[in-house]
Amino acid sequence: MSTTPALAAEIVVAAASDLSFPIKEIIAEFEKQTGHTVKLTLGSSGNFQAQIVNGAPFDVYLSADIDYVRQLDQRGLVKPGTIYVYAVGRLVVWVPSGSTLDVEKLGIRTLVQPAARRIAIANPTVAPYGRAAMAAMRHYNVYDQVSSRLVLGENVAQAAQFVSSGAANVGLIAHSMALSDPMRSAGRYWEVPLDACPRLDQAMAILKRAHNAGHDEAARAFHAWFRNERSRAILKKYGFSLPK
């Protein structure tokens, strides 16, 4: 049963691209139940942070790295008390189904095989998953062997697109991408252990711009919706670990 507010509003949400699939399911239910609408923009967490600093009109920000949110908070751009860690991201090594690379057996050593001529990762300058990929390669001492093969996507979704389209032979991508409908049946993957790279604590916050734009109620409703059990179940379905 929907609970349409007296004044439904449209909020503008900036979300890390690893949320591409789960957030659309969450938003569909949110809009149906509340009457509010969401204008969603997906991209790299670092680019969004820079845009917010420069006045981009976002009401809610969901980042694949909590540090970006904390930095905005230090600048006075976040509504106090609204930083919430909604998930912990997971990194995987993914290859297409037809690949000769035995990723399940080789794990990270997949990257050093001759058939891994092009390796897609997100740009580590602006994308947390790119930094995690770099850290994992260094953790396993393979970075020096493969650095010349790296192909950088602007964000992890673009890195996933590179490898799923054949523009790269292997990709270090988000687990949530590997579990999405387009990729689940199209490839195989190996999960990078959590201790091989910095923990991907992902966080959201309401930005002060929401108040200035008169979107407070809708932004608070979306923030609460993201924390409910149904939304958490959707995130879990896409391979995210959930905070207590």
Coordinates of N, CA and C in Angstrom, one line a residue:
M1 N 0.9 -1.2 0.0 CA 0.0 0.0 0.0 C 0.9 1.2 0.0
S2 N 0.6 2.1 -0.9 CA 1.5 3.3 -1.0 C 1.1 4.3 0.0
T3 N 2.1 5.1 0.4 CA 1.9 6.2 1.4 C 2.3 7.5 0.8
T4 N 1.6 7.9 -0.2 CA 1.9 9.1 -0.9 C 1.9 10.4 0.0
P5 N 3.0 11.1 0.1 CA 3.0 12.3 0.9 C 2.1 13.4 0.3
A6 N 1.8 14.4 1.2 CA 1.0 15.5 0.7 C 1.7 16.2 -0.4
L7 N 3.0 16.4 -0.3 CA 3.8 17.1 -1.3 C 4.9 16.2 -1.9
A8 N 4.6 15.4 -2.9 CA 5.6 14.6 -3.5 C 6.6 15.4 -4.2
A9 N 7.9 15.0 -4.2 CA 9.0 15.8 -4.8 C 9.9 14.9 -5.5
E10 N 10.7 15.5 -6.4 CA 11.7 14.8 -7.1 C 13.0 15.1 -6.5
I11 N 13.8 14.1 -6.1 CA 15.1 14.3 -5.6 C 16.2 13.9 -6.6
V12 N 17.3 14.5 -6.6 CA 18.4 14.2 -7.5 C 19.5 13.4 -6.7
V13 N 19.7 12.2 -7.2 CA 20.6 11.2 -6.5 C 21.9 10.9 -7.3
A14 N 23.0 11.1 -6.7 CA 24.3 10.7 -7.4 C 24.8 9.4 -6.7
A15 N 25.0 8.4 -7.5 CA 25.3 7.1 -6.9 C 26.5 6.4 -7.6
A16 N 27.4 5.8 -6.9 CA 28.5 5.0 -7.4 C 28.0 4.0 -8.4
S17 N 28.7 3.8 -9.5 CA 28.2 2.9 -10.6 C 28.1 1.5 -10.2
D18 N 28.8 1.0 -9.1 CA 28.6 -0.4 -8.7 C 27.1 -0.6 -8.2
L19 N 26.4 0.5 -8.0 CA 25.0 0.3 -7.6 C 24.0 0.3 -8.8
S20 N 24.6 0.3 -10.0 CA 23.7 0.4 -11.2 C 22.5 -0.5 -11.2
F21 N 22.6 -1.7 -10.8 CA 21.5 -2.6 -10.8 C 20.7 -2.6 -9.6
P22 N 21.3 -2.8 -8.4 CA 20.4 -2.8 -7.2 C 19.7 -1.5 -6.9
I23 N 20.3 -0.3 -7.2 CA 19.6 0.9 -6.9 C 18.4 1.1 -7.7
K24 N 18.4 0.6 -8.9 CA 17.2 0.8 -9.8 C 16.0 0.0 -9.2
E25 N 16.3 -1.2 -8.6 CA 15.3 -1.9 -8.0 C 14.8 -1.2 -6.7
I26 N 15.7 -0.7 -6.0 CA 15.3 0.0 -4.7 C 14.5 1.3 -5.1
I27 N 14.9 2.0 -6.1 CA 14.2 3.2 -6.4 C 12.8 2.9 -6.9
A28 N 12.7 1.9 -7.7 CA 11.3 1.5 -8.2 C 10.4 1.3 -7.1
E29 N 10.8 0.6 -6.1 CA 9.9 0.3 -4.9 C 9.7 1.6 -4.1
F30 N 10.7 2.4 -4.0 CA 10.6 3.7 -3.2 C 9.6 4.6 -3.9
E31 N 9.7 4.7 -5.2 CA 8.7 5.6 -5.9 C 7.3 5.1 -5.8
K32 N 7.1 3.8 -5.9 CA 5.8 3.2 -5.9 C 5.2 3.4 -4.5
Q33 N 6.0 3.3 -3.5 CA 5.4 3.3 -2.1 C 5.3 4.7 -1.6
T34 N 6.1 5.6 -2.0 CA 6.1 7.0 -1.4 C 5.5 8.1 -2.3
G35 N 5.5 7.9 -3.6 CA 5.0 8.9 -4.4 C 6.1 9.9 -4.8
H36 N 7.2 9.9 -4.1 CA 8.4 10.7 -4.5 C 9.0 10.1 -5.8
T37 N 9.7 10.9 -6.5 CA 10.5 10.4 -7.7 C 12.0 10.7 -7.5
V38 N 12.8 9.9 -8.2 CA 14.2 10.0 -8.1 C 14.8 10.2 -9.5
K39 N 15.6 11.3 -9.6 CA 16.4 11.5 -10.8 C 17.8 10.9 -10.5
L40 N 18.2 9.8 -11.1 CA 19.4 9.1 -10.8 C 20.5 9.4 -11.8
T41 N 21.7 9.7 -11.2 CA 22.9 9.8 -12.0 C 23.9 8.8 -11.5
L42 N 24.5 8.0 -12.3 CA 25.5 7.0 -11.9 C 26.9 7.4 -12.5
G43 N 27.9 7.1 -11.7 CA 29.2 7.5 -12.1 C 30.3 7.1 -11.1
S44 N 31.5 7.7 -11.2 CA 32.5 7.4 -10.3 C 32.4 8.3 -9.0
S45 N 32.6 7.7 -7.9 CA 32.5 8.4 -6.6 C 33.3 9.7 -6.5
G46 N 34.6 9.6 -7.0 CA 35.4 10.8 -7.0 C 35.0 11.9 -7.9
N47 N 34.5 11.6 -9.0 CA 34.0 12.7 -9.9 C 32.8 13.3 -9.3
F48 N 31.9 12.5 -8.7 CA 30.7 13.1 -8.0 C 31.1 14.0 -6.9
Q49 N 32.1 13.6 -6.1 CA 32.5 14.4 -5.0 C 33.0 15.8 -5.5
A50 N 33.8 15.8 -6.6 CA 34.3 17.1 -7.1 C 33.2 17.9 -7.6
Q51 N 32.2 17.3 -8.2 CA 31.0 18.0 -8.8 C 30.2 18.7 -7.6
I52 N 30.1 17.9 -6.5 CA 29.3 18.4 -5.4 C 30.1 19.6 -4.8
V53 N 31.4 19.5 -4.6 CA 32.2 20.7 -4.1 C 32.0 21.9 -5.0
N54 N 31.8 21.7 -6.3 CA 31.6 22.8 -7.3 C 30.2 23.2 -7.5
G55 N 29.3 22.7 -6.6 CA 27.9 23.1 -6.6 C 26.9 22.3 -7.4
A56 N 27.3 21.1 -7.8 CA 26.3 20.2 -8.5 C 25.0 20.0 -7.7
P57 N 23.9 20.1 -8.4 CA 22.6 20.0 -7.7 C 22.1 18.6 -7.3
F58 N 22.9 17.9 -6.4 CA 22.5 16.6 -5.9 C 21.9 16.8 -4.5
D59 N 20.9 16.0 -4.2 CA 20.3 16.0 -2.9 C 20.9 14.9 -2.0
V60 N 21.2 13.7 -2.6 CA 21.7 12.6 -1.9 C 22.9 12.0 -2.7
Y61 N 23.9 11.6 -1.9 CA 25.1 11.1 -2.5 C 25.4 9.7 -2.0
L62 N 25.6 8.8 -2.8 CA 26.0 7.4 -2.4 C 27.4 7.1 -3.0
S63 N 28.4 6.9 -2.2 CA 29.7 6.7 -2.6 C 30.3 5.3 -2.3
A64 N 31.1 4.8 -3.2 CA 31.7 3.5 -3.0 C 32.9 3.6 -2.0
D65 N 33.2 4.8 -1.5 CA 34.2 5.1 -0.5 C 33.8 6.1 0.5
I66 N 33.6 5.7 1.7 CA 33.1 6.6 2.8 C 34.0 7.9 2.9
D67 N 35.3 7.8 2.6 CA 36.1 8.9 2.7 C 35.7 10.1 1.9
Y68 N 35.1 9.9 0.7 CA 34.6 11.0 -0.1 C 33.5 11.7 0.6
V69 N 32.6 10.9 1.3 CA 31.5 11.5 2.0 C 32.0 12.3 3.2
R70 N 33.0 11.8 3.9 CA 33.6 12.4 5.1 C 34.2 13.8 4.7
Q71 N 34.9 13.8 3.5 CA 35.5 15.0 3.1 C 34.5 16.1 2.8
L72 N 33.3 15.7 2.2 CA 32.3 16.6 2.0 C 31.7 17.1 3.3
D73 N 31.6 16.2 4.3 CA 31.2 16.6 5.6 C 32.1 17.7 6.2
Q74 N 33.4 17.5 6.0 CA 34.4 18.4 6.6 C 34.2 19.8 5.9
R75 N 33.7 19.8 4.7 CA 33.5 21.1 4.0 C 32.1 21.7 4.3
G76 N 31.4 21.1 5.2 CA 30.1 21.6 5.6 C 29.0 21.4 4.6
L77 N 29.1 20.4 3.7 CA 28.2 20.2 2.6 C 27.2 19.1 2.9
V78 N 27.4 18.4 4.0 CA 26.5 17.2 4.4 C 25.6 17.6 5.5
K79 N 24.3 17.2 5.4 CA 23.4 17.4 6.5 C 23.9 16.6 7.7
P80 N 24.1 17.2 8.9 CA 24.6 16.5 10.1 C 23.8 15.2 10.4
G81 N 24.5 14.2 10.8 CA 23.8 13.0 11.3 C 23.3 12.1 10.2
T82 N 23.6 12.3 8.9 CA 23.0 11.5 7.8 C 24.0 10.6 7.1
I83 N 25.3 10.6 7.6 CA 26.2 9.6 7.0 C 25.9 8.2 7.4
Y84 N 25.7 7.3 6.5 CA 25.3 6.0 6.8 C 26.0 5.0 5.9
V85 N 26.7 4.0 6.5 CA 27.4 3.0 5.7 C 26.4 1.9 5.3
Y86 N 26.1 1.9 4.1 CA 25.0 1.0 3.6 C 25.5 -0.4 3.2
A87 N 26.8 -0.5 2.8 CA 27.3 -1.8 2.4 C 28.8 -1.8 2.3
V88 N 29.3 -3.0 2.2 CA 30.7 -3.2 1.9 C 30.9 -3.8 0.6
G89 N 31.6 -3.2 -0.3 CA 31.7 -3.7 -1.7 C 32.7 -4.8 -1.8
R90 N 32.6 -5.7 -2.8 CA 33.5 -6.8 -3.0 C 34.0 -6.7 -4.5
L91 N 35.3 -7.0 -4.6 CA 36.0 -7.0 -5.9 C 36.1 -8.4 -6.4
V92 N 35.9 -8.6 -7.7 CA 36.1 -9.9 -8.4 C 37.0 -9.8 -9.6
V93 N 37.6 -10.9 -10.0 CA 38.3 -11.0 -11.3 C 37.3 -11.8 -12.2
W94 N 36.9 -11.1 -13.3 CA 35.8 -11.7 -14.1 C 36.3 -11.9 -15.6
V95 N 35.9 -13.0 -16.1 CA 36.2 -13.3 -17.5 C 35.0 -13.8 -18.3
P96 N 34.9 -13.5 -19.6 CA 33.7 -14.0 -20.3 C 33.6 -15.5 -20.3
S97 N 32.4 -16.0 -20.5 CA 32.2 -17.5 -20.5 C 33.1 -18.2 -21.5
G98 N 33.3 -17.7 -22.7 CA 34.0 -18.4 -23.7 C 35.6 -18.3 -23.5
S99 N 36.0 -17.6 -22.5 CA 37.4 -17.4 -22.3 C 38.1 -18.7 -21.9
T100 N 39.4 -18.9 -22.4 CA 40.2 -20.1 -22.0 C 40.8 -19.9 -20.7
L101 N 40.7 -18.7 -20.1 CA 41.3 -18.5 -18.7 C 40.4 -19.1 -17.6
D102 N 41.1 -20.0 -16.9 CA 40.4 -20.7 -15.8 C 40.4 -19.9 -14.5
V103 N 39.6 -18.8 -14.5 CA 39.6 -17.9 -13.4 C 39.3 -18.5 -12.0
E104 N 38.4 -19.4 -12.0 CA 38.1 -20.1 -10.7 C 39.3 -20.8 -10.1
K105 N 40.2 -21.4 -10.9 CA 41.3 -22.1 -10.5 C 42.5 -21.1 -10.3
L106 N 42.7 -20.2 -11.2 CA 43.9 -19.4 -11.2 C 43.8 -18.2 -10.2
G107 N 42.6 -17.7 -10.0 CA 42.4 -16.6 -9.1 C 43.1 -15.3 -9.7
I108 N 43.9 -14.6 -8.9 CA 44.5 -13.4 -9.3 C 45.6 -13.7 -10.4
R109 N 46.1 -15.0 -10.4 CA 47.1 -15.4 -11.4 C 46.5 -15.4 -12.8
T110 N 45.2 -15.3 -12.9 CA 44.6 -15.1 -14.2 C 45.2 -13.9 -14.9
L111 N 45.5 -12.9 -14.2 CA 46.0 -11.6 -14.8 C 47.4 -11.8 -15.5
V112 N 48.2 -12.7 -15.1 CA 49.5 -12.8 -15.6 C 49.6 -13.8 -16.8
Q113 N 48.5 -14.5 -17.1 CA 48.5 -15.4 -18.2 C 48.6 -14.7 -19.6
P114 N 49.2 -15.4 -20.6 CA 49.4 -14.7 -21.9 C 48.1 -14.3 -22.5
A115 N 47.0 -15.1 -22.2 CA 45.7 -14.7 -22.8 C 45.1 -13.5 -22.2
A116 N 45.6 -13.0 -21.1 CA 45.1 -11.8 -20.5 C 45.8 -10.6 -21.0
R117 N 45.6 -10.3 -22.3 CA 46.3 -9.3 -23.0 C 45.8 -7.9 -22.6
R118 N 44.6 -7.7 -22.3 CA 44.0 -6.4 -21.8 C 43.2 -6.7 -20.6
I119 N 43.5 -5.9 -19.5 CA 42.9 -6.1 -18.2 C 42.1 -4.8 -17.9
A120 N 40.8 -4.9 -17.7 CA 40.0 -3.7 -17.5 C 39.9 -3.4 -16.0
I121 N 40.2 -2.2 -15.5 CA 39.9 -1.8 -14.2 C 39.3 -0.4 -14.2
A122 N 38.7 0.0 -13.1 CA 38.2 1.4 -13.0 C 39.4 2.3 -12.8
N123 N 39.3 3.6 -13.2 CA 40.4 4.5 -13.0 C 40.6 4.8 -11.5
P124 N 41.8 4.4 -11.0 CA 42.1 4.5 -9.6 C 42.1 5.9 -9.1
T125 N 42.2 6.9 -10.0 CA 42.3 8.3 -9.5 C 40.9 8.7 -9.0
V126 N 39.8 8.2 -9.6 CA 38.5 8.7 -9.2 C 37.6 7.6 -8.7
A127 N 38.0 6.3 -8.9 CA 37.1 5.2 -8.6 C 37.6 4.3 -7.5
P128 N 36.9 4.2 -6.4 CA 37.3 3.3 -5.3 C 37.7 1.9 -5.8
Y129 N 36.9 1.3 -6.7 CA 37.2 0.0 -7.2 C 38.5 -0.1 -8.0
G130 N 38.8 1.0 -8.6 CA 40.1 1.1 -9.3 C 41.3 1.0 -8.3
R131 N 41.1 1.7 -7.2 CA 42.1 1.7 -6.1 C 42.2 0.3 -5.5
A132 N 41.1 -0.3 -5.3 CA 41.0 -1.6 -4.7 C 41.7 -2.6 -5.7
A133 N 41.5 -2.5 -7.0 CA 42.1 -3.3 -8.0 C 43.7 -3.2 -7.9
M134 N 44.1 -1.9 -7.9 CA 45.6 -1.7 -7.8 C 46.1 -2.3 -6.5
A135 N 45.5 -2.1 -5.4 CA 45.9 -2.7 -4.1 C 46.0 -4.2 -4.2
A136 N 45.0 -4.8 -4.8 CA 45.0 -6.3 -4.9 C 46.1 -6.8 -5.7
M137 N 46.4 -6.1 -6.8 CA 47.5 -6.6 -7.7 C 48.8 -6.4 -7.0
R138 N 48.9 -5.4 -6.2 CA 50.2 -5.2 -5.5 C 50.3 -6.2 -4.3
H139 N 49.2 -6.5 -3.7 CA 49.1 -7.5 -2.6 C 49.6 -8.8 -3.1
Y140 N 49.3 -9.2 -4.3 CA 49.7 -10.5 -4.8 C 50.9 -10.4 -5.7
N141 N 51.6 -9.3 -5.7 CA 52.8 -9.1 -6.4 C 52.7 -9.4 -7.9
V142 N 51.6 -9.0 -8.5 CA 51.5 -9.2 -10.0 C 51.4 -7.8 -10.7
Y143 N 51.3 -6.7 -10.0 CA 51.2 -5.4 -10.7 C 52.3 -5.1 -11.7
D144 N 53.5 -5.3 -11.3 CA 54.6 -5.0 -12.3 C 54.5 -5.8 -13.5
Q145 N 54.0 -7.0 -13.5 CA 53.9 -7.9 -14.6 C 52.8 -7.5 -15.6
V146 N 51.8 -6.8 -15.0 CA 50.6 -6.6 -15.8 C 50.3 -5.1 -16.1
S147 N 51.1 -4.2 -15.5 CA 50.7 -2.8 -15.5 C 50.6 -2.3 -17.0
S148 N 51.3 -2.8 -17.9 CA 51.2 -2.3 -19.3 C 50.0 -2.8 -20.0
R149 N 49.3 -3.8 -19.4 CA 48.1 -4.3 -20.0 C 46.8 -3.7 -19.5
L150 N 46.9 -2.8 -18.6 CA 45.7 -2.2 -18.0 C 44.9 -1.3 -18.9
V151 N 43.6 -1.4 -18.9 CA 42.7 -0.6 -19.7 C 41.8 0.1 -18.6
L152 N 41.8 1.4 -18.6 CA 41.1 2.1 -17.5 C 39.7 2.6 -18.0
G153 N 38.7 2.2 -17.2 CA 37.3 2.7 -17.4 C 37.2 3.9 -16.5
E154 N 36.3 4.8 -16.9 CA 36.0 6.0 -16.1 C 35.5 5.6 -14.7
N155 N 34.7 4.5 -14.7 CA 34.2 4.0 -13.4 C 34.1 2.5 -13.6
V156 N 33.7 1.8 -12.5 CA 33.7 0.3 -12.5 C 32.7 -0.2 -13.5
A157 N 31.6 0.5 -13.8 CA 30.6 0.0 -14.7 C 31.2 0.0 -16.1
Q158 N 32.0 1.0 -16.5 CA 32.7 1.1 -17.8 C 33.7 0.0 -17.9
A159 N 34.4 -0.3 -16.8 CA 35.4 -1.4 -16.8 C 34.7 -2.7 -17.1
A160 N 33.5 -2.9 -16.4 CA 32.7 -4.1 -16.7 C 32.3 -4.2 -18.1
Q161 N 31.9 -3.1 -18.7 CA 31.5 -3.1 -20.1 C 32.6 -3.4 -21.0
F162 N 33.8 -2.9 -20.7 CA 35.0 -3.3 -21.5 C 35.2 -4.8 -21.6
V163 N 35.1 -5.5 -20.5 CA 35.4 -6.9 -20.5 C 34.2 -7.7 -21.0
S164 N 33.0 -7.3 -20.7 CA 31.9 -8.0 -21.2 C 31.7 -7.9 -22.7
S165 N 32.2 -6.8 -23.3 CA 32.1 -6.5 -24.7 C 33.2 -7.1 -25.5
G166 N 34.2 -7.6 -24.8 CA 35.4 -8.2 -25.5 C 36.5 -7.2 -25.7
A167 N 36.3 -5.9 -25.3 CA 37.4 -4.9 -25.5 C 38.6 -5.2 -24.5
A168 N 38.3 -6.0 -23.5 CA 39.4 -6.5 -22.6 C 39.1 -8.0 -22.4
N169 N 40.2 -8.7 -22.0 CA 40.1 -10.2 -21.8 C 39.7 -10.6 -20.4
V170 N 40.0 -9.7 -19.5 CA 39.7 -10.0 -18.1 C 39.4 -8.6 -17.4
G171 N 38.6 -8.6 -16.3 CA 38.4 -7.4 -15.6 C 38.4 -7.5 -14.1
L172 N 38.8 -6.5 -13.4 CA 38.7 -6.5 -12.0 C 37.5 -5.5 -11.7
I173 N 36.4 -6.1 -11.3 CA 35.1 -5.3 -11.3 C 34.4 -5.6 -10.0
A174 N 33.3 -4.9 -9.8 CA 32.5 -5.1 -8.6 C 31.7 -6.4 -8.7
H175 N 31.6 -7.0 -7.5 CA 30.8 -8.3 -7.4 C 29.4 -8.0 -7.9
S176 N 28.9 -6.8 -7.5 CA 27.5 -6.5 -7.9 C 27.3 -6.5 -9.4
M177 N 28.3 -6.2 -10.2 CA 28.2 -6.2 -11.6 C 28.2 -7.7 -12.1
A178 N 29.1 -8.5 -11.5 CA 29.1 -9.9 -11.9 C 27.8 -10.6 -11.6
L179 N 27.1 -10.2 -10.6 CA 25.8 -10.8 -10.3 C 24.6 -10.2 -11.0
S180 N 24.8 -9.2 -11.8 CA 23.7 -8.6 -12.5 C 23.2 -9.5 -13.6
D181 N 22.0 -9.3 -14.1 CA 21.4 -10.1 -15.1 C 22.3 -10.2 -16.4
P182 N 22.8 -9.0 -16.9 CA 23.5 -9.1 -18.1 C 24.8 -9.9 -18.0
M183 N 25.5 -9.9 -16.8 CA 26.8 -10.5 -16.7 C 26.8 -11.9 -16.0
R184 N 25.7 -12.2 -15.3 CA 25.7 -13.4 -14.5 C 25.9 -14.6 -15.4
S185 N 25.2 -14.7 -16.5 CA 25.2 -15.8 -17.4 C 26.2 -15.7 -18.5
A186 N 26.9 -14.5 -18.5 CA 27.9 -14.3 -19.6 C 29.3 -14.5 -19.2
G187 N 29.6 -14.8 -17.9 CA 31.0 -15.0 -17.5 C 31.2 -15.8 -16.2
R188 N 32.4 -15.8 -15.8 CA 32.8 -16.5 -14.6 C 33.7 -15.6 -13.8
Y189 N 33.8 -15.9 -12.5 CA 34.6 -14.9 -11.7 C 35.2 -15.6 -10.5
W190 N 36.2 -14.9 -9.9 CA 36.8 -15.3 -8.6 C 36.8 -14.1 -7.7
E191 N 36.3 -14.3 -6.5 CA 36.2 -13.2 -5.5 C 37.5 -12.9 -4.9
V192 N 37.9 -11.7 -4.9 CA 39.2 -11.3 -4.3 C 38.9 -11.2 -2.8
P193 N 39.8 -11.9 -2.0 CA 39.6 -11.9 -0.5 C 39.6 -10.5 0.1
L194 N 38.8 -10.3 1.1 CA 38.6 -9.0 1.7 C 40.0 -8.4 2.2
D195 N 40.9 -9.3 2.6 CA 42.1 -8.8 3.2 C 43.2 -8.5 2.1
A196 N 42.8 -8.6 0.8 CA 43.8 -8.3 -0.2 C 43.8 -6.8 -0.7
C197 N 42.8 -6.1 -0.2 CA 42.7 -4.7 -0.6 C 42.0 -3.9 0.5
P198 N 42.1 -2.6 0.5 CA 41.4 -1.8 1.5 C 39.9 -2.1 1.5
R199 N 39.3 -2.1 2.7 CA 37.8 -2.4 2.8 C 37.0 -1.3 2.1
L200 N 36.1 -1.7 1.3 CA 35.3 -0.8 0.5 C 34.0 -0.5 1.3
D201 N 34.2 0.3 2.3 CA 33.0 0.8 3.1 C 32.3 1.9 2.2
Q202 N 31.0 1.6 1.9 CA 30.3 2.5 1.0 C 29.2 3.2 1.9
A203 N 29.1 4.5 1.6 CA 28.3 5.3 2.5 C 27.5 6.3 1.7
M204 N 26.3 6.7 2.3 CA 25.5 7.7 1.7 C 25.3 8.8 2.7
A205 N 24.8 10.0 2.2 CA 24.5 11.1 3.0 C 23.5 12.0 2.3
I206 N 22.7 12.7 3.1 CA 21.9 13.8 2.5 C 22.7 15.1 2.5
L207 N 22.7 15.7 1.3 CA 23.5 16.9 1.2 C 22.7 18.2 1.6
K208 N 23.3 19.2 2.1 CA 22.6 20.4 2.5 C 21.8 21.0 1.4
R209 N 22.2 20.8 0.2 CA 21.5 21.3 -1.0 C 20.0 20.9 -1.0
A210 N 19.7 19.7 -0.4 CA 18.4 19.2 -0.4 C 17.5 20.1 0.4
H211 N 18.0 20.7 1.5 CA 17.2 21.6 2.3 C 17.0 22.9 1.5
N212 N 18.1 23.4 0.9 CA 18.0 24.6 0.1 C 17.0 24.5 -1.0
A213 N 16.9 23.3 -1.6 CA 16.0 23.1 -2.7 C 14.6 22.7 -2.3
G214 N 14.3 22.6 -1.0 CA 13.0 22.2 -0.5 C 12.7 20.8 -0.7
H215 N 13.8 19.9 -0.7 CA 13.6 18.5 -0.9 C 13.9 17.7 0.3
D216 N 13.8 18.4 1.5 CA 14.2 17.7 2.7 C 13.4 16.4 3.0
E217 N 12.1 16.6 2.9 CA 11.2 15.4 3.2 C 11.5 14.2 2.3
A218 N 11.6 14.5 1.0 CA 11.8 13.4 0.1 C 13.2 12.8 0.3
A219 N 14.2 13.6 0.5 CA 15.6 13.1 0.8 C 15.6 12.3 2.0
R220 N 14.9 12.7 3.1 CA 14.9 11.9 4.3 C 14.2 10.6 4.1
A221 N 13.1 10.6 3.3 CA 12.4 9.4 3.0 C 13.2 8.4 2.2
F222 N 14.0 8.9 1.3 CA 14.9 8.0 0.5 C 16.0 7.5 1.4
H223 N 16.6 8.3 2.2 CA 17.6 7.9 3.2 C 17.1 6.7 4.1
A224 N 15.9 6.9 4.6 CA 15.3 5.9 5.4 C 15.0 4.6 4.6
W225 N 14.5 4.8 3.4 CA 14.1 3.6 2.6 C 15.4 2.8 2.3
F226 N 16.5 3.4 2.1 CA 17.7 2.7 1.8 C 18.2 1.8 3.0
R227 N 17.7 2.2 4.1 CA 18.1 1.5 5.3 C 17.2 0.4 5.7
N228 N 16.0 0.3 5.0 CA 15.1 -0.7 5.5 C 15.5 -2.1 5.0
E229 N 14.8 -3.1 5.6 CA 15.2 -4.5 5.4 C 15.1 -4.9 3.9
R230 N 14.1 -4.4 3.2 CA 13.9 -4.8 1.8 C 15.0 -4.3 1.0
S231 N 15.5 -3.1 1.2 CA 16.6 -2.5 0.4 C 17.9 -3.3 0.8
R232 N 18.1 -3.6 2.0 CA 19.2 -4.3 2.4 C 19.3 -5.7 1.7
A233 N 18.1 -6.3 1.6 CA 18.0 -7.6 1.0 C 18.4 -7.5 -0.5
I234 N 18.0 -6.4 -1.2 CA 18.4 -6.2 -2.6 C 19.9 -6.1 -2.7
L235 N 20.5 -5.3 -1.8 CA 21.9 -5.1 -1.8 C 22.7 -6.4 -1.6
K236 N 22.2 -7.2 -0.7 CA 22.8 -8.5 -0.4 C 22.7 -9.5 -1.6
K237 N 21.6 -9.4 -2.3 CA 21.4 -10.2 -3.5 C 22.4 -9.9 -4.6
Y238 N 22.9 -8.7 -4.6 CA 23.9 -8.3 -5.5 C 25.4 -8.4 -5.0
G239 N 25.5 -9.2 -3.9 CA 26.9 -9.5 -3.5 C 27.5 -8.5 -2.5
F240 N 26.8 -7.5 -2.0 CA 27.3 -6.6 -1.0 C 27.2 -7.3 0.3
S241 N 28.3 -7.0 1.1 CA 28.2 -7.4 2.5 C 27.5 -6.2 3.2
L242 N 26.7 -6.6 4.3 CA 25.9 -5.6 5.0 C 26.5 -5.3 6.3
P243 N 26.6 -4.0 6.7 CA 27.0 -3.6 8.1 C 25.9 -4.1 9.0
K244 N 26.3 -4.3 10.3 CA 25.3 -4.7 11.3 C 24.3 -3.5 11.5

